[in-house]
Amino acid sequence: MTPMIKINHLLAPVIIGVALTITAPIQAAGLPAEVVHVKSAPLVHRIEAVGTLNANESIILRPEQSGAIEKVLFTEGSAVKAGDKLIVLESSLYKAQLQESKARVNLSRIDYQRADSLVKKRVGSQQDKDSSLAQLQVNQAQQAVAQTKLNKMTISAPFDGVIGLRKFSPGDYVNIGQDLVQLTDISIMKVDFKVPENQLPNIHIGQQVKVLVDALPGESFTGEVYAISPNIDARNHNIAIRAKIENRDQLLRAGLFARIQIITHIDDHAIMVPEEAIIPKNDQFFVMTVTDEKIDMVPVKLGIRRDGAVNILSGLSVDQVIVTAGQLKLFPGSPVTPVFVDGTQPPSAPAAEQPGA
């Protein structure tokens, strides 16, 4: 055997060993995949609904007697107090009728007193006395009617509020029941909304609500549930709820669209994972987990979604490693090279022993 052949025979095992050492990690390395550790975090459970704002009280003032508008005692858009006189109708006819009825009352009272005196002197009949008393009472009733009609010629505010835009001018002749002006109390606003019937156990009187209004971006208002309908809507199985909101700055107006949030409870240790980790398949949901750099498919039960994350009710535990990207190229049992994207690192592998140590 020549020296060159002998050297080749001696180097062959070394070359093969080096080759195996170099290629072995390449064969074992899997596809890279973005992963994170499963973590727990507080989760606020809330009911979300949409509704409409309504004034605490709101009416359209209408006359109970017809007549011409004599006086307008308010400024449109101004605040008024309960009992403030707002509109006066021309009432000379009713004043005259009242004076006439008062005169009749006075005359019938004199007649009654005379009849009563005669009865006491035993020179008058009881029947005449009774008739005069009845006539007095009739005239008194007619006086009360005349006074009531006269009073109705003045329209007053029934409650504190803000007067709206009038639909008449001074001197206009208005009829009974004609719309004149709207009075609205917006010191407190009511918000009406509906929730599914299965949420009824989570709603109670006095519960706080958060109200957001699209017309007032950046603003939020706190209210309180004060009424729950005793009936369920049989068509859509919803229940009507009413809350009230203090409107101290008068920012809210009746008719505004509102978004309502009601906190029902807080889960301090909810398991949350990114939405992109969820894999839907055959009416089920799965998450890919990584154990010893191998892929496994784990079925999970989903809870609520919130801000790009999903609450996992069962199937995962804290500190498990899950895949958040690259799932299409992976399958159960396939090797993977984890790329941690949540700022954590995988547990460091124990250092290999050096030969001869």
CSV table of C-alpha atoms in Angstrom, one decimal:
chain,number,residue,atom,x,y,z
A,1,MET,CA,0.0,0.0,0.0
A,2,THR,CA,1.4,3.3,-1.1
A,3,PRO,CA,1.8,6.1,1.5
A,4,MET,CA,-1.0,8.2,-0.2
A,5,ILE,CA,-3.5,5.4,0.0
A,6,LYS,CA,-2.6,4.7,3.6
A,7,ILE,CA,-3.2,8.4,4.5
A,8,ASN,CA,-6.6,8.3,2.8
A,9,HIS,CA,-7.6,5.2,4.8
A,10,LEU,CA,-6.6,6.9,8.0
A,11,LEU,CA,-8.5,10.2,7.2
A,12,ALA,CA,-11.7,8.6,6.0
A,13,PRO,CA,-13.3,8.0,9.5
A,14,VAL,CA,-12.3,11.6,10.5
A,15,ILE,CA,-13.9,13.1,7.4
A,16,ILE,CA,-17.1,11.1,7.9
A,17,GLY,CA,-17.3,12.1,11.5
A,18,VAL,CA,-16.9,15.7,10.7
A,19,ALA,CA,-19.6,15.5,8.0
A,20,LEU,CA,-22.0,13.9,10.3
A,21,THR,CA,-21.3,16.5,12.9
A,22,ILE,CA,-22.0,19.3,10.5
A,23,THR,CA,-25.1,17.8,8.8
A,24,ALA,CA,-26.9,16.5,11.9
A,25,PRO,CA,-28.1,19.8,13.3
A,26,ILE,CA,-29.3,20.9,9.8
A,27,GLN,CA,-31.4,17.8,9.5
A,28,ALA,CA,-32.9,18.3,13.0
A,29,ALA,CA,-33.7,22.0,12.6
A,30,GLY,CA,-37.4,22.8,11.9
A,31,LEU,CA,-39.1,25.6,10.1
A,32,PRO,CA,-39.0,28.9,12.0
A,33,ALA,CA,-42.3,29.9,13.6
A,34,GLU,CA,-43.3,32.9,15.7
A,35,VAL,CA,-44.3,31.9,19.2
A,36,VAL,CA,-45.3,33.4,22.5
A,37,HIS,CA,-45.8,32.2,26.1
A,38,VAL,CA,-49.4,31.9,27.3
A,39,LYS,CA,-50.1,34.5,30.0
A,40,SER,CA,-52.9,35.4,32.3
A,41,ALA,CA,-54.3,38.9,32.7
A,42,PRO,CA,-57.3,40.7,34.3
A,43,LEU,CA,-60.3,40.5,32.0
A,44,VAL,CA,-63.3,42.8,32.4
A,45,HIS,CA,-66.5,41.1,31.4
A,46,ARG,CA,-69.0,43.6,30.1
A,47,ILE,CA,-72.3,43.8,28.3
A,48,GLU,CA,-72.3,46.1,25.3
A,49,ALA,CA,-75.4,47.6,23.8
A,50,VAL,CA,-76.6,50.5,21.7
A,51,GLY,CA,-79.5,52.9,22.7
A,52,THR,CA,-81.0,56.3,22.5
A,53,LEU,CA,-80.9,59.2,24.9
A,54,ASN,CA,-84.2,60.7,26.0
A,55,ALA,CA,-84.9,63.7,28.2
A,56,ASN,CA,-85.9,63.2,31.8
A,57,GLU,CA,-89.2,64.9,31.0
A,58,SER,CA,-90.5,66.3,27.7
A,59,ILE,CA,-93.9,67.7,26.7
A,60,ILE,CA,-95.4,69.8,24.0
A,61,LEU,CA,-97.4,72.6,25.5
A,62,ARG,CA,-100.9,72.9,24.0
A,63,PRO,CA,-103.8,75.2,24.9
A,64,GLU,CA,-106.9,73.8,26.6
A,65,GLN,CA,-108.9,76.8,25.4
A,66,SER,CA,-108.9,78.5,22.1
A,67,GLY,CA,-108.1,82.2,21.6
A,68,ALA,CA,-105.6,84.7,20.4
A,69,ILE,CA,-102.0,84.8,21.7
A,70,GLU,CA,-101.8,88.0,23.9
A,71,LYS,CA,-98.4,87.6,25.5
A,72,VAL,CA,-95.3,85.5,25.1
A,73,LEU,CA,-93.4,85.5,28.4
A,74,PHE,CA,-90.4,83.4,27.5
A,75,THR,CA,-87.3,83.5,25.3
A,76,GLU,CA,-86.7,80.5,23.1
A,77,GLY,CA,-84.0,78.2,24.4
A,78,SER,CA,-84.0,79.6,27.9
A,79,ALA,CA,-84.4,77.8,31.2
A,80,VAL,CA,-87.7,78.1,33.0
A,81,LYS,CA,-89.0,77.0,36.4
A,82,ALA,CA,-92.1,75.0,37.3
A,83,GLY,CA,-95.0,77.4,37.6
A,84,ASP,CA,-93.5,80.1,35.4
A,85,LYS,CA,-96.1,81.8,33.1
A,86,LEU,CA,-95.2,81.2,29.5
A,87,ILE,CA,-98.1,82.1,27.2
A,88,VAL,CA,-101.2,84.3,27.9
A,89,LEU,CA,-104.3,84.0,25.6
A,90,GLU,CA,-106.7,86.9,25.2
A,91,SER,CA,-109.3,86.3,28.0
A,92,SER,CA,-111.6,89.3,28.2
A,93,LEU,CA,-114.7,87.1,27.5
A,94,TYR,CA,-113.8,84.7,30.3
A,95,LYS,CA,-113.1,87.6,32.7
A,96,ALA,CA,-116.6,88.9,32.0
A,97,GLN,CA,-118.1,85.5,32.5
A,98,LEU,CA,-116.3,85.2,35.9
A,99,GLN,CA,-117.7,88.5,37.0
A,100,GLU,CA,-121.2,87.5,36.0
A,101,SER,CA,-120.9,84.2,37.9
A,102,LYS,CA,-119.6,86.0,41.0
A,103,ALA,CA,-122.6,88.4,40.9
A,104,ARG,CA,-125.0,85.4,40.7
A,105,VAL,CA,-123.3,83.8,43.7
A,106,ASN,CA,-123.7,86.9,45.7
A,107,LEU,CA,-127.4,87.2,44.8
A,108,SER,CA,-128.1,83.6,45.5
A,109,ARG,CA,-126.3,83.9,48.8
A,110,ILE,CA,-128.6,86.8,49.9
A,111,ASP,CA,-131.6,84.7,48.8
A,112,TYR,CA,-130.5,81.8,50.9
A,113,GLN,CA,-129.7,83.9,53.9
A,114,ARG,CA,-133.2,85.5,53.7
A,115,ALA,CA,-134.9,82.1,53.4
A,116,ASP,CA,-132.9,80.7,56.3
A,117,SER,CA,-133.9,83.7,58.4
A,118,LEU,CA,-137.6,83.2,57.6
A,119,VAL,CA,-137.5,79.6,58.5
A,120,LYS,CA,-135.9,80.5,61.9
A,121,LYS,CA,-138.8,83.0,62.5
A,122,ARG,CA,-141.3,80.3,61.5
A,123,VAL,CA,-142.7,82.4,58.7
A,124,GLY,CA,-140.9,80.7,55.8
A,125,SER,CA,-140.9,77.2,54.4
A,126,GLN,CA,-138.1,74.7,54.5
A,127,GLN,CA,-138.7,74.0,50.8
A,128,ASP,CA,-137.9,77.6,49.9
A,129,LYS,CA,-134.8,77.4,52.0
A,130,ASP,CA,-133.6,74.2,50.3
A,131,SER,CA,-134.3,75.6,46.9
A,132,SER,CA,-132.3,78.8,47.6
A,133,LEU,CA,-129.4,76.7,49.0
A,134,ALA,CA,-129.4,74.5,45.8
A,135,GLN,CA,-129.4,77.6,43.6
A,136,LEU,CA,-126.4,79.0,45.6
A,137,GLN,CA,-124.5,75.8,45.1
A,138,VAL,CA,-125.2,75.8,41.4
A,139,ASN,CA,-124.0,79.4,41.0
A,140,GLN,CA,-120.9,78.6,43.0
A,141,ALA,CA,-120.1,75.7,40.7
A,142,GLN,CA,-120.6,77.9,37.7
A,143,GLN,CA,-118.2,80.5,39.2
A,144,ALA,CA,-115.6,77.7,39.7
A,145,VAL,CA,-116.0,76.7,36.0
A,146,ALA,CA,-115.6,80.3,34.9
A,147,GLN,CA,-112.5,80.7,37.1
A,148,THR,CA,-111.0,77.5,35.6
A,149,LYS,CA,-111.6,78.6,32.1
A,150,LEU,CA,-109.9,81.9,32.8
A,151,ASN,CA,-107.0,80.1,34.4
A,152,LYS,CA,-106.5,78.0,31.4
A,153,MET,CA,-106.0,81.1,29.3
A,154,THR,CA,-102.5,81.3,30.9
A,155,ILE,CA,-100.1,78.4,30.1
A,156,SER,CA,-97.4,77.7,32.7
A,157,ALA,CA,-94.4,75.4,32.9
A,158,PRO,CA,-95.3,72.2,34.7
A,159,PHE,CA,-91.7,71.4,35.5
A,160,ASP,CA,-88.2,72.9,35.4
A,161,GLY,CA,-86.7,72.7,31.9
A,162,VAL,CA,-85.6,74.4,28.8
A,163,ILE,CA,-88.1,75.9,26.5
A,164,GLY,CA,-87.9,75.1,22.8
A,165,LEU,CA,-88.6,76.9,19.6
A,166,ARG,CA,-92.2,78.3,19.4
A,167,LYS,CA,-94.5,77.5,16.5
A,168,PHE,CA,-96.6,80.6,16.7
A,169,SER,CA,-96.5,84.4,16.8
A,170,PRO,CA,-98.1,86.9,19.1
A,171,GLY,CA,-101.6,87.6,17.9
A,172,ASP,CA,-102.1,84.1,16.3
A,173,TYR,CA,-105.4,82.5,17.0
A,174,VAL,CA,-104.8,79.0,18.4
A,175,ASN,CA,-107.2,76.1,18.8
A,176,ILE,CA,-107.5,73.6,21.6
A,177,GLY,CA,-104.8,71.0,21.4
A,178,GLN,CA,-102.6,72.9,18.9
A,179,ASP,CA,-98.8,72.4,19.3
A,180,LEU,CA,-97.3,75.6,20.6
A,181,VAL,CA,-93.8,74.9,22.0
A,182,GLN,CA,-91.8,72.0,23.6
A,183,LEU,CA,-90.6,72.0,27.1
A,184,THR,CA,-87.7,69.6,28.0
A,185,ASP,CA,-85.9,68.8,31.2
A,186,ILE,CA,-82.4,67.7,30.3
A,187,SER,CA,-80.8,68.0,33.7
A,188,ILE,CA,-81.0,64.3,33.8
A,189,MET,CA,-81.0,62.1,30.7
A,190,LYS,CA,-82.5,58.7,30.3
A,191,VAL,CA,-80.9,56.1,28.1
A,192,ASP,CA,-83.0,53.2,26.8
A,193,PHE,CA,-81.3,50.1,25.5
A,194,LYS,CA,-81.9,46.3,25.2
A,195,VAL,CA,-79.9,43.3,26.2
A,196,PRO,CA,-80.3,39.6,25.4
A,197,GLU,CA,-82.6,37.7,27.9
A,198,ASN,CA,-79.6,35.5,28.9
A,199,GLN,CA,-78.0,38.6,30.4
A,200,LEU,CA,-80.9,39.3,32.8
A,201,PRO,CA,-79.1,37.7,35.8
A,202,ASN,CA,-76.2,40.1,35.2
A,203,ILE,CA,-78.3,43.3,35.3
A,204,HIS,CA,-79.6,44.9,38.6
A,205,ILE,CA,-81.0,48.2,39.8
A,206,GLY,CA,-78.3,50.6,40.8
A,207,GLN,CA,-75.7,49.1,38.5
A,208,GLN,CA,-73.3,51.5,36.9
A,209,VAL,CA,-73.2,52.0,33.1
A,210,LYS,CA,-70.7,53.7,30.9
A,211,VAL,CA,-72.2,55.7,28.0
A,212,LEU,CA,-70.4,56.8,24.9
A,213,VAL,CA,-71.9,59.2,22.4
A,214,ASP,CA,-70.7,59.4,18.8
A,215,ALA,CA,-71.5,63.0,18.6
A,216,LEU,CA,-69.1,63.7,21.5
A,217,PRO,CA,-65.9,61.9,20.7
A,218,GLY,CA,-63.5,61.5,23.6
A,219,GLU,CA,-66.3,62.0,26.2
A,220,SER,CA,-67.7,59.3,28.4
A,221,PHE,CA,-70.6,59.5,30.9
A,222,THR,CA,-71.5,57.4,33.9
A,223,GLY,CA,-75.0,56.4,34.5
A,224,GLU,CA,-77.0,54.1,36.7
A,225,VAL,CA,-79.7,51.5,35.9
A,226,TYR,CA,-82.9,52.5,37.5
A,227,ALA,CA,-85.6,50.5,35.7
A,228,ILE,CA,-85.8,47.0,34.1
A,229,SER,CA,-88.8,46.0,32.1
A,230,PRO,CA,-90.9,43.3,33.6
A,231,ASN,CA,-91.5,41.8,30.1
A,232,ILE,CA,-89.3,40.1,27.6
A,233,ASP,CA,-89.7,40.9,23.9
A,234,ALA,CA,-91.0,37.6,22.5
A,235,ARG,CA,-89.9,38.5,19.0
A,236,ASN,CA,-86.2,38.9,19.6
A,237,HIS,CA,-85.9,37.8,23.3
A,238,ASN,CA,-84.4,41.0,24.5
A,239,ILE,CA,-85.3,42.9,27.6
A,240,ALA,CA,-85.5,46.7,27.8
A,241,ILE,CA,-83.3,48.6,30.3
A,242,ARG,CA,-83.4,52.2,31.3
A,243,ALA,CA,-80.6,54.1,33.0
A,244,LYS,CA,-80.2,57.7,34.0
A,245,ILE,CA,-77.3,60.1,33.6
A,246,GLU,CA,-76.5,63.4,35.3
A,247,ASN,CA,-76.2,66.0,32.6
A,248,ARG,CA,-74.5,68.7,34.6
A,249,ASP,CA,-72.7,70.3,31.6
A,250,GLN,CA,-75.8,70.1,29.4
A,251,LEU,CA,-73.7,68.4,26.7
A,252,LEU,CA,-76.2,65.6,26.1
A,253,ARG,CA,-79.4,66.0,24.0
A,254,ALA,CA,-82.5,63.9,23.5
A,255,GLY,CA,-82.3,61.6,20.5
A,256,LEU,CA,-78.5,61.1,20.5
A,257,PHE,CA,-77.2,57.7,19.6
A,258,ALA,CA,-75.4,56.1,22.5
A,259,ARG,CA,-73.2,53.1,23.1
A,260,ILE,CA,-73.6,51.5,26.5
A,261,GLN,CA,-71.2,49.3,28.5
A,262,ILE,CA,-72.1,47.5,31.7
A,263,ILE,CA,-69.3,45.7,33.7
A,264,THR,CA,-70.7,42.4,35.1
A,265,HIS,CA,-67.5,41.0,36.7
A,266,ILE,CA,-63.7,40.9,36.5
A,267,ASP,CA,-61.7,37.7,36.0
A,268,ASP,CA,-58.3,38.5,37.5
A,269,HIS,CA,-56.5,35.5,35.9
A,270,ALA,CA,-58.0,35.1,32.5
A,271,ILE,CA,-55.9,33.2,29.9
A,272,MET,CA,-55.6,35.4,26.9
A,273,VAL,CA,-53.9,34.6,23.5
A,274,PRO,CA,-53.6,36.5,20.3
A,275,GLU,CA,-56.4,36.0,17.8
A,276,GLU,CA,-53.9,34.9,15.2
A,277,ALA,CA,-53.1,31.8,17.3
A,278,ILE,CA,-56.6,30.4,16.8
A,279,ILE,CA,-57.1,27.8,14.1
A,280,PRO,CA,-60.7,27.0,13.1
A,281,LYS,CA,-61.3,23.5,11.8
A,282,ASN,CA,-64.6,21.5,11.5
A,283,ASP,CA,-66.6,23.7,13.9
A,284,GLN,CA,-63.8,23.4,16.4
A,285,PHE,CA,-60.9,25.7,17.4
A,286,PHE,CA,-57.3,24.7,17.9
A,287,VAL,CA,-54.0,26.2,19.0
A,288,MET,CA,-50.6,24.9,18.0
A,289,THR,CA,-48.4,24.4,21.0
A,290,VAL,CA,-44.6,23.8,21.0
A,291,THR,CA,-43.1,21.2,23.3
A,292,ASP,CA,-39.4,20.2,22.9
A,293,GLU,CA,-39.5,22.0,19.6
A,294,LYS,CA,-42.2,19.8,18.3
A,295,ILE,CA,-45.7,20.9,17.2
A,296,ASP,CA,-48.9,19.7,18.8
A,297,MET,CA,-52.5,20.6,18.0
A,298,VAL,CA,-54.6,21.4,21.1
A,299,PRO,CA,-58.4,21.9,21.0
A,300,VAL,CA,-59.5,24.9,22.9
A,301,LYS,CA,-62.8,26.5,24.1
A,302,LEU,CA,-63.1,30.1,23.3
A,303,GLY,CA,-64.5,32.9,25.5
A,304,ILE,CA,-64.9,36.6,24.6
A,305,ARG,CA,-62.7,38.5,22.2
A,306,ARG,CA,-61.1,41.8,23.3
A,307,ASP,CA,-58.6,44.1,21.7
A,308,GLY,CA,-57.1,41.5,19.4
A,309,ALA,CA,-56.9,38.8,22.0
A,310,VAL,CA,-59.2,35.8,22.8
A,311,ASN,CA,-60.0,34.4,26.2
A,312,ILE,CA,-59.3,30.7,26.4
A,313,LEU,CA,-61.7,28.9,28.7
A,314,SER,CA,-60.1,25.5,28.5
A,315,GLY,CA,-57.3,23.7,26.7
A,316,LEU,CA,-54.3,25.9,27.6
A,317,SER,CA,-52.4,26.8,30.7
A,318,VAL,CA,-50.0,29.6,31.7
A,319,ASP,CA,-46.5,29.5,30.3
A,320,GLN,CA,-47.2,27.1,27.5
A,321,VAL,CA,-45.6,28.1,24.2
A,322,ILE,CA,-48.0,28.6,21.3
A,323,VAL,CA,-47.5,29.5,17.6
A,324,THR,CA,-48.9,32.8,16.4
A,325,ALA,CA,-47.6,32.9,12.8
A,326,GLY,CA,-46.6,30.3,10.2
A,327,GLN,CA,-49.2,27.7,11.1
A,328,LEU,CA,-49.9,26.9,7.4
A,329,LYS,CA,-46.5,25.2,7.0
A,330,LEU,CA,-46.7,23.2,10.2
A,331,PHE,CA,-48.5,20.0,11.3
A,332,PRO,CA,-48.6,17.9,14.5
A,333,GLY,CA,-45.2,16.3,15.2
A,334,SER,CA,-43.2,18.5,12.8
A,335,PRO,CA,-40.0,20.1,14.2
A,336,VAL,CA,-40.0,23.8,14.6
A,337,THR,CA,-37.5,26.5,15.4
A,338,PRO,CA,-39.3,28.8,17.9
A,339,VAL,CA,-38.9,32.6,17.3
A,340,PHE,CA,-40.2,34.3,20.5
A,341,VAL,CA,-41.9,37.5,19.6
A,342,ASP,CA,-43.2,38.4,23.1
A,343,GLY,CA,-39.8,39.5,24.5
A,344,THR,CA,-39.3,36.2,26.3
A,345,GLN,CA,-36.7,33.5,25.6
A,346,PRO,CA,-36.9,29.8,25.7
A,347,PRO,CA,-35.3,27.9,28.6
A,348,SER,CA,-31.6,27.7,27.9
A,349,ALA,CA,-30.3,24.2,27.0
A,350,PRO,CA,-27.7,22.6,29.4
A,351,ALA,CA,-24.2,23.0,28.2
A,352,ALA,CA,-22.7,19.9,26.6
A,353,GLU,CA,-19.8,18.2,28.4
A,354,GLN,CA,-16.4,18.7,26.8
A,355,PRO,CA,-14.4,15.6,26.0
A,356,GLY,CA,-12.0,14.8,28.7
A,357,ALA,CA,-13.7,16.9,31.3
